[in-house]
Coordinates of C-alpha atoms in Angstrom, one line a residue:
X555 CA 34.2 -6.7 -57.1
X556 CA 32.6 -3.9 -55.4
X557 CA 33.4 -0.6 -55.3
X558 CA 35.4 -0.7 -51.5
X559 CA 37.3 -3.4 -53.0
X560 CA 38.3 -1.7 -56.0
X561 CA 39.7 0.8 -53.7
X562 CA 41.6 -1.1 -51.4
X563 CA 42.9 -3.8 -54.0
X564 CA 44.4 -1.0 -56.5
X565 CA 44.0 2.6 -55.7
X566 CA 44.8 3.3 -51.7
X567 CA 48.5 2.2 -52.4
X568 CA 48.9 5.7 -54.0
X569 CA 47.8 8.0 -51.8
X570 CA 49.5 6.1 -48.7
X571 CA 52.0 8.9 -48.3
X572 CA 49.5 11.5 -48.3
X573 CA 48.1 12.4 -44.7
X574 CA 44.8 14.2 -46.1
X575 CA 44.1 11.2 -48.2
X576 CA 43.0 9.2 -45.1
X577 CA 44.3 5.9 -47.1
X578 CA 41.2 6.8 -49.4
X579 CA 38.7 5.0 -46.5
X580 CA 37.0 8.7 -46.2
X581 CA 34.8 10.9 -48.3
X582 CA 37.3 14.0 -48.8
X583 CA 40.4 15.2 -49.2
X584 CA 42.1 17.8 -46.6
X585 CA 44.3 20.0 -47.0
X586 CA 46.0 20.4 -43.2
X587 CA 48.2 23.1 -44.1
X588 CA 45.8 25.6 -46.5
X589 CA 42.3 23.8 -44.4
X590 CA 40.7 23.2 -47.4
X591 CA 38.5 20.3 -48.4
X592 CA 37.4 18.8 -51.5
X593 CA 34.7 15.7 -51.9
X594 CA 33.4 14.6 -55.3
X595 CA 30.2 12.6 -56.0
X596 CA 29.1 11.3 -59.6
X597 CA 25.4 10.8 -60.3
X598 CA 23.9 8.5 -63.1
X599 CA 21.1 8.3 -64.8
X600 CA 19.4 5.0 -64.1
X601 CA 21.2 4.1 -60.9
X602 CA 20.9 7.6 -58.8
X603 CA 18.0 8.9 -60.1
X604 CA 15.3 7.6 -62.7
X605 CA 15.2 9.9 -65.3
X606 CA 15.5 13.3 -66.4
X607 CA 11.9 14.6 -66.5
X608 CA 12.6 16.7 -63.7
X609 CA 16.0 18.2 -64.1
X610 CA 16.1 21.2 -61.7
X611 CA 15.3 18.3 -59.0
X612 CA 18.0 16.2 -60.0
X613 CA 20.4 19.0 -59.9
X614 CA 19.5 20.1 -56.6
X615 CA 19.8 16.4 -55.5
X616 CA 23.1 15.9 -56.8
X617 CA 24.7 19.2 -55.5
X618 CA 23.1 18.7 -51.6
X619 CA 24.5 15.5 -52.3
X620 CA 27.8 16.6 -52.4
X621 CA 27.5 19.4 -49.8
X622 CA 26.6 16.8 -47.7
X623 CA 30.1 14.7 -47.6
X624 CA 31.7 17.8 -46.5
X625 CA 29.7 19.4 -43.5
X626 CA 29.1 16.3 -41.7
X627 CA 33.0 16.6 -41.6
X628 CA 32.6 20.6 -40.3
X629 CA 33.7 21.5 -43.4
X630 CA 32.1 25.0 -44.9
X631 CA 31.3 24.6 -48.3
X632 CA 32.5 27.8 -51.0
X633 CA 32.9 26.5 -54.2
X634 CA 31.8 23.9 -56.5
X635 CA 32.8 22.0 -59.6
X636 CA 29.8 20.6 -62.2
X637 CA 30.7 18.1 -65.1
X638 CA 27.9 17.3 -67.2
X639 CA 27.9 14.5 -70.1
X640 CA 24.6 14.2 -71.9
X641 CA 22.8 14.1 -75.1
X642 CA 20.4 16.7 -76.5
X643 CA 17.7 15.4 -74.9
X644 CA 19.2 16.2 -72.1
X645 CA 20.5 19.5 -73.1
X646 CA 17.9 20.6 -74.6
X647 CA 16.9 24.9 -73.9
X648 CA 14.1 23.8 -71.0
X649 CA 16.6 21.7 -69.3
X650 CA 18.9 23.8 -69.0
X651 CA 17.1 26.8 -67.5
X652 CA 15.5 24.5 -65.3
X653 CA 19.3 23.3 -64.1
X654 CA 20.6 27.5 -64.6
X655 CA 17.4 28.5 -61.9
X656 CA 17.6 25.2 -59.7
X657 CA 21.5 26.0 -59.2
X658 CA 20.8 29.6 -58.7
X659 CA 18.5 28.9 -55.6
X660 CA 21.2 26.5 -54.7
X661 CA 23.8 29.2 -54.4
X662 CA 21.7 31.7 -52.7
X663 CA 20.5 28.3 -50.3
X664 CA 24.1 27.1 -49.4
X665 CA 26.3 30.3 -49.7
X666 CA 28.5 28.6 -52.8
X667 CA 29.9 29.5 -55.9
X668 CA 30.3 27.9 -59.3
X669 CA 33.4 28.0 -60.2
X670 CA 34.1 25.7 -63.3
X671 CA 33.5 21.9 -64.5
X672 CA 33.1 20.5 -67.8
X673 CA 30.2 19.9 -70.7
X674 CA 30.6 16.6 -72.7
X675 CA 28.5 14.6 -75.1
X676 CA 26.9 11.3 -73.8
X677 CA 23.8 9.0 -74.2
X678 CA 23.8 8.1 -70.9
X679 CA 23.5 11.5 -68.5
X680 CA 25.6 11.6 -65.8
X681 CA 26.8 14.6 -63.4
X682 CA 30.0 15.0 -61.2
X683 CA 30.3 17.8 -58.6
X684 CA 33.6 18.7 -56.8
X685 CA 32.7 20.5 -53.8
X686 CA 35.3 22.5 -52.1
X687 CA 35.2 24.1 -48.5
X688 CA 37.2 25.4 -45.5
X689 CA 37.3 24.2 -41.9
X690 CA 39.7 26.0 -39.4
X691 CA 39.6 22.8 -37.4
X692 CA 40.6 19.3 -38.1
X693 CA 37.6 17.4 -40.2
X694 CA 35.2 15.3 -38.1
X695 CA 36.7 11.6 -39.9
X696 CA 34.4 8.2 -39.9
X697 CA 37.6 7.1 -37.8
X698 CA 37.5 8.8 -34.2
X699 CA 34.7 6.7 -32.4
X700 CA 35.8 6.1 -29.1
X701 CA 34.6 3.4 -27.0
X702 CA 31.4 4.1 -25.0
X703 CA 30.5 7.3 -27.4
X704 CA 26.8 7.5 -27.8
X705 CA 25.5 7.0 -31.6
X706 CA 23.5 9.8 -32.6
X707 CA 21.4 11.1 -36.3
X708 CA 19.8 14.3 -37.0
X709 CA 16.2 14.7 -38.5
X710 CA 14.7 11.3 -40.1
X711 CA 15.8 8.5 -42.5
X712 CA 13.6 6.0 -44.3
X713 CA 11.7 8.8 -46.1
X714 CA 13.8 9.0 -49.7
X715 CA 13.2 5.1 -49.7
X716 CA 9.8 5.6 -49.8
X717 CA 10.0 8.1 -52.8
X718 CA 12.0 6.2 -54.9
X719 CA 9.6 3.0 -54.3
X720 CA 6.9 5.1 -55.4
X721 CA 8.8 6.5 -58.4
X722 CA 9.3 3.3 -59.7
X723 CA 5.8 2.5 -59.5
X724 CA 5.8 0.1 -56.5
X725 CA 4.4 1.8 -53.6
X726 CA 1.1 3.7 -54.7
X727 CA -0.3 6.2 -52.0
X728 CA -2.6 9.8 -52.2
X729 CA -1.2 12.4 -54.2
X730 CA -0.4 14.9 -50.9
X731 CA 1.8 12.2 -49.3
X732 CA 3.5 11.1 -52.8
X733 CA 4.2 14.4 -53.1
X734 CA 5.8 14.6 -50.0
X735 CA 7.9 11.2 -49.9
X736 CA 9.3 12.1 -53.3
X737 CA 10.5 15.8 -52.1
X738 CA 12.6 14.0 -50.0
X739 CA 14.2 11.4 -52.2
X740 CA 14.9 14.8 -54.6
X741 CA 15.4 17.4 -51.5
X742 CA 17.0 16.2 -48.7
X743 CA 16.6 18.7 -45.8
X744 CA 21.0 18.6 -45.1
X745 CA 21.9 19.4 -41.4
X746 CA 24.1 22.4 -42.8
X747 CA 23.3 24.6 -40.0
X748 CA 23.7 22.0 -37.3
X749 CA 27.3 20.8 -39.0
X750 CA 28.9 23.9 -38.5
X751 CA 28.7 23.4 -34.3
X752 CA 30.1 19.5 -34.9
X753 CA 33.6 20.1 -34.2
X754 CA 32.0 20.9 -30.9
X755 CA 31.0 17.4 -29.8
X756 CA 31.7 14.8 -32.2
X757 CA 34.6 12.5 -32.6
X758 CA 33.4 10.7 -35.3
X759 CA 31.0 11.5 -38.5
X760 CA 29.7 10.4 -41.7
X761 CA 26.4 11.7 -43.9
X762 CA 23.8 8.8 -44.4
X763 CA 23.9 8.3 -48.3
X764 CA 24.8 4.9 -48.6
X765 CA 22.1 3.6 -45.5
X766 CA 22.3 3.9 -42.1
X767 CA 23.7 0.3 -41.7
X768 CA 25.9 0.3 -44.1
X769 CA 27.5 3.9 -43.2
X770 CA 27.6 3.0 -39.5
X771 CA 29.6 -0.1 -41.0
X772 CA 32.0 2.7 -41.5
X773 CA 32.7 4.1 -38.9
X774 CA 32.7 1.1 -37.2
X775 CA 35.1 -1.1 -39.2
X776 CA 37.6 2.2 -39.1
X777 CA 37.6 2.4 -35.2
X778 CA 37.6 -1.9 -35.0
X779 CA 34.5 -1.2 -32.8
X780 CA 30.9 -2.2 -32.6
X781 CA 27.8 -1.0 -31.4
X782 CA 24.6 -1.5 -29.1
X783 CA 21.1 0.0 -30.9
X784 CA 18.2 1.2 -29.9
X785 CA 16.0 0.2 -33.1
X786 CA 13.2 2.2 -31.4
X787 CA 14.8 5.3 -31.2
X788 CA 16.0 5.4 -35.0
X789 CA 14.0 8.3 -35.8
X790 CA 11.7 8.4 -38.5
X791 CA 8.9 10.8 -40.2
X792 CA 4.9 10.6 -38.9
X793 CA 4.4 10.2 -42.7
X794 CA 6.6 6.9 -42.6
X795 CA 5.1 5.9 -39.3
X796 CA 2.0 6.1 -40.7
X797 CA 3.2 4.3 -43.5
X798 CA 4.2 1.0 -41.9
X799 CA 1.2 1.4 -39.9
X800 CA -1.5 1.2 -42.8
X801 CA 0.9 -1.1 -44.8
X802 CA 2.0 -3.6 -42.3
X803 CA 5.4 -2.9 -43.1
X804 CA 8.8 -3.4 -40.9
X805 CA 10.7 -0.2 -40.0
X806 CA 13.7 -2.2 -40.4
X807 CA 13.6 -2.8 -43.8
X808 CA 13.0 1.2 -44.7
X809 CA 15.6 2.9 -42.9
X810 CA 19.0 1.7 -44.7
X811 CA 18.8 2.7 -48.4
X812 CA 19.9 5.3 -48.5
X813 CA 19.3 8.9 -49.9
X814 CA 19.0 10.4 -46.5
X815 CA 21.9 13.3 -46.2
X816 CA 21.5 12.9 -43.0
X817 CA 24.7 13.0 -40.4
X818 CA 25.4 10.2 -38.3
X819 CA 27.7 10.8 -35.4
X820 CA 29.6 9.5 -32.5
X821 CA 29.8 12.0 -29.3
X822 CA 31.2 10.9 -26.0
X823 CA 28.3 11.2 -23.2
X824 CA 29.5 14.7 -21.4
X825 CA 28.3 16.2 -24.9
X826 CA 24.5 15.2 -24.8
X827 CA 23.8 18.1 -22.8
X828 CA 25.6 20.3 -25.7
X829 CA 24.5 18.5 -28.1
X830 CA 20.9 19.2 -26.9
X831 CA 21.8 23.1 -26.6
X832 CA 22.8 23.0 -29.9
X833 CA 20.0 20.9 -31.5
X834 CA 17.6 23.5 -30.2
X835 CA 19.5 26.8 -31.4
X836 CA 19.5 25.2 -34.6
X837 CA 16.4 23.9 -35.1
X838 CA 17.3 20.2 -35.8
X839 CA 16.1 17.2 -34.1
X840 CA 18.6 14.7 -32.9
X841 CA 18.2 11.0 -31.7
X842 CA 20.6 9.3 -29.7
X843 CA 20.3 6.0 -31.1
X844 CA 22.8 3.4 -30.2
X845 CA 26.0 3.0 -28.0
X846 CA 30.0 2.3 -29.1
X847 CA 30.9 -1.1 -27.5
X848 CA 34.3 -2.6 -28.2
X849 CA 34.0 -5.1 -30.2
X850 CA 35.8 -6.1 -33.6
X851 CA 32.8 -8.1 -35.1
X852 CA 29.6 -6.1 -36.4
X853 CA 27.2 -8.6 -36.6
X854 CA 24.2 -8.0 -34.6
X855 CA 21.9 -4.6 -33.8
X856 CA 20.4 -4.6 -30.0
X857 CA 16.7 -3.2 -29.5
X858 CA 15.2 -2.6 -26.4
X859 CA 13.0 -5.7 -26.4
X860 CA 16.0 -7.7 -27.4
X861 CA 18.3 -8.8 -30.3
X862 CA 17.2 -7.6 -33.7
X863 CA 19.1 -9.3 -36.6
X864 CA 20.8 -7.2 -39.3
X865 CA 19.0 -7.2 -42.7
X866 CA 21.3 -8.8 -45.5
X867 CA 21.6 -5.8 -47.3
X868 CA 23.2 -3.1 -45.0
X869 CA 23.2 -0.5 -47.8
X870 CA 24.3 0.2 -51.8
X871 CA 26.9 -0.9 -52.8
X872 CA 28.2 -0.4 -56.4
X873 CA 29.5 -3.8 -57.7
X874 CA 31.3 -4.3 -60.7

């Protein structure tokens, strides 16, 4: 089984009752009445990030992580949750005033608080942040495409692929651009700026953490839609560019793995002009990249020069 499976087989029966439960096919909880929101993400050692070498990276990974499932929903983050199982190794006193001065700058970054969580002993490491926000308007779902909405992201994707390729010792490039590519597997640059104007123009959202196939997948399959893309416009870095360039590599098979933090979003076309207003105020580049078409069946992405078939692997997917 995998983990949306797991999900819909034995846990979404008990929160059917529960309107800001969203039948557990979202990434937070809200609160209608009190306009809170709460999202929780758990990160392992081995499967989220490589190792522990460089733990105020990690951190800051795994909290803008977590920020990340609540603004694409226009949600403001306040206050956070950390639970932290390790061993000494990974408690030892370096690694945790590396994690006290990388969640510091975090705080001062994002405008949050820590405001509890948990310390437990484990051989595997493995951290869990509850972020918790407020949103005087209804959350942005993964369910409100509508049909003819244009498909937008903001920034780039592709880049954190690279990083963890390099990481693990299979891509091997000059120091300034490794350098680079792995700041952005650790760092993602979040839209938190541009997310706070979404309630503005979007009817449908979701942050890129999964891949972009895969999380468009989402949105999709909770609207019974489909959609037309522009694999050209997909935007992507210079340094990725000139990546595939030198390397001879396919763009398709670099920008759904996700890692990105980046929000994908469904606007219907009287927005662009907004959209565009707001993209420049905030300093964040946006891409319209694909159409909504009504179709139940996801099965195919359109380019401009013609049909581009899906790769096999739209995204992660945790199996068990």
């Amino acid at each position: 089984m995998n983990e949306f499976t797991v999900i819909k087989k034995y846990l979404r029966n008990l929160s059917k009752n529960k309107r800001g439960s969203f039948n557990l096919s979202d990434d937070i909880f809200f609160d209608y009445k009190k306009k809170i929101g709460v999202s929780i993400d758990t990160y392992v050692e081995g499967t989220h990030f490589l190792n522990f070498k460089n733990p105020g990276h990690v951190i800051k990974k795994a909290l803008r992580g977590a920020i990340s499932d609540l603004i694409c929903k226009g949600i403001i983050p306040k206050y956070y949750f950390m639970s932290f199982s390790g061993s000494r190794k990974h408690l030892s006193q370096y690694h945790l005033n590396k994690i006290k001065l990388a969640l510091k700058q975090e705080q001062k970054k994002y405008n949050i608080i820590l405001v509890g969580g948990d310390t437990t002993y484990s051989r595997i490491l493995s951290i869990t942040i509850a972020i918790i926000g407020y949103s005087e308007k209804k959350p942005i779902l993964r369910s409100g495409a509508k049909l003819n909405d244009d498909i937008y992201i903001t920034n780039t994707i592709g880049d954190a692929f690279v990083g963890l390729k390099i990481l693990k010792g299979d891509i091997r490039l000059s120091k300034k651009n490794r350098d680079y590519f792995i700041n952005k597997f650790y760092l993602p640059n979040i839209p938190i700026k541009f997310s706070k104007k979404i309630h503005l123009f979007a009817n449908s959202s979701i942050d890129i953490s999964d891949g972009f196939f895969q999380d468009l997948q989402h949105i999709l399959s909770n609207s019974n839609l489909t959609s037309k893309l522009f694999m050209s416009k997909i935007p992507i870095s210079s340094h990725l560019n000139s990546y595939l360039i030198k390397s001879g590599s396919k763009k398709l098979n670099f920008i759904s793995n996700g890692d990105d933090y980046q929000i994908l979003f469904t606007a219907n076309k009287k927005k662009e002009s907004l959209i565009k207003k707001i993209s420049k105020t905030t300093s964040t580049k946006i891409s319209k990249i694909g159409i909504i078409k009504n179709k139940s069946i996801f099965k195919t992405a359109k380019s401009t020069i013609g049909h581009v078939l899906l790769p096999k692997k739209l995204g992660y997917i945790h199996k068990f």
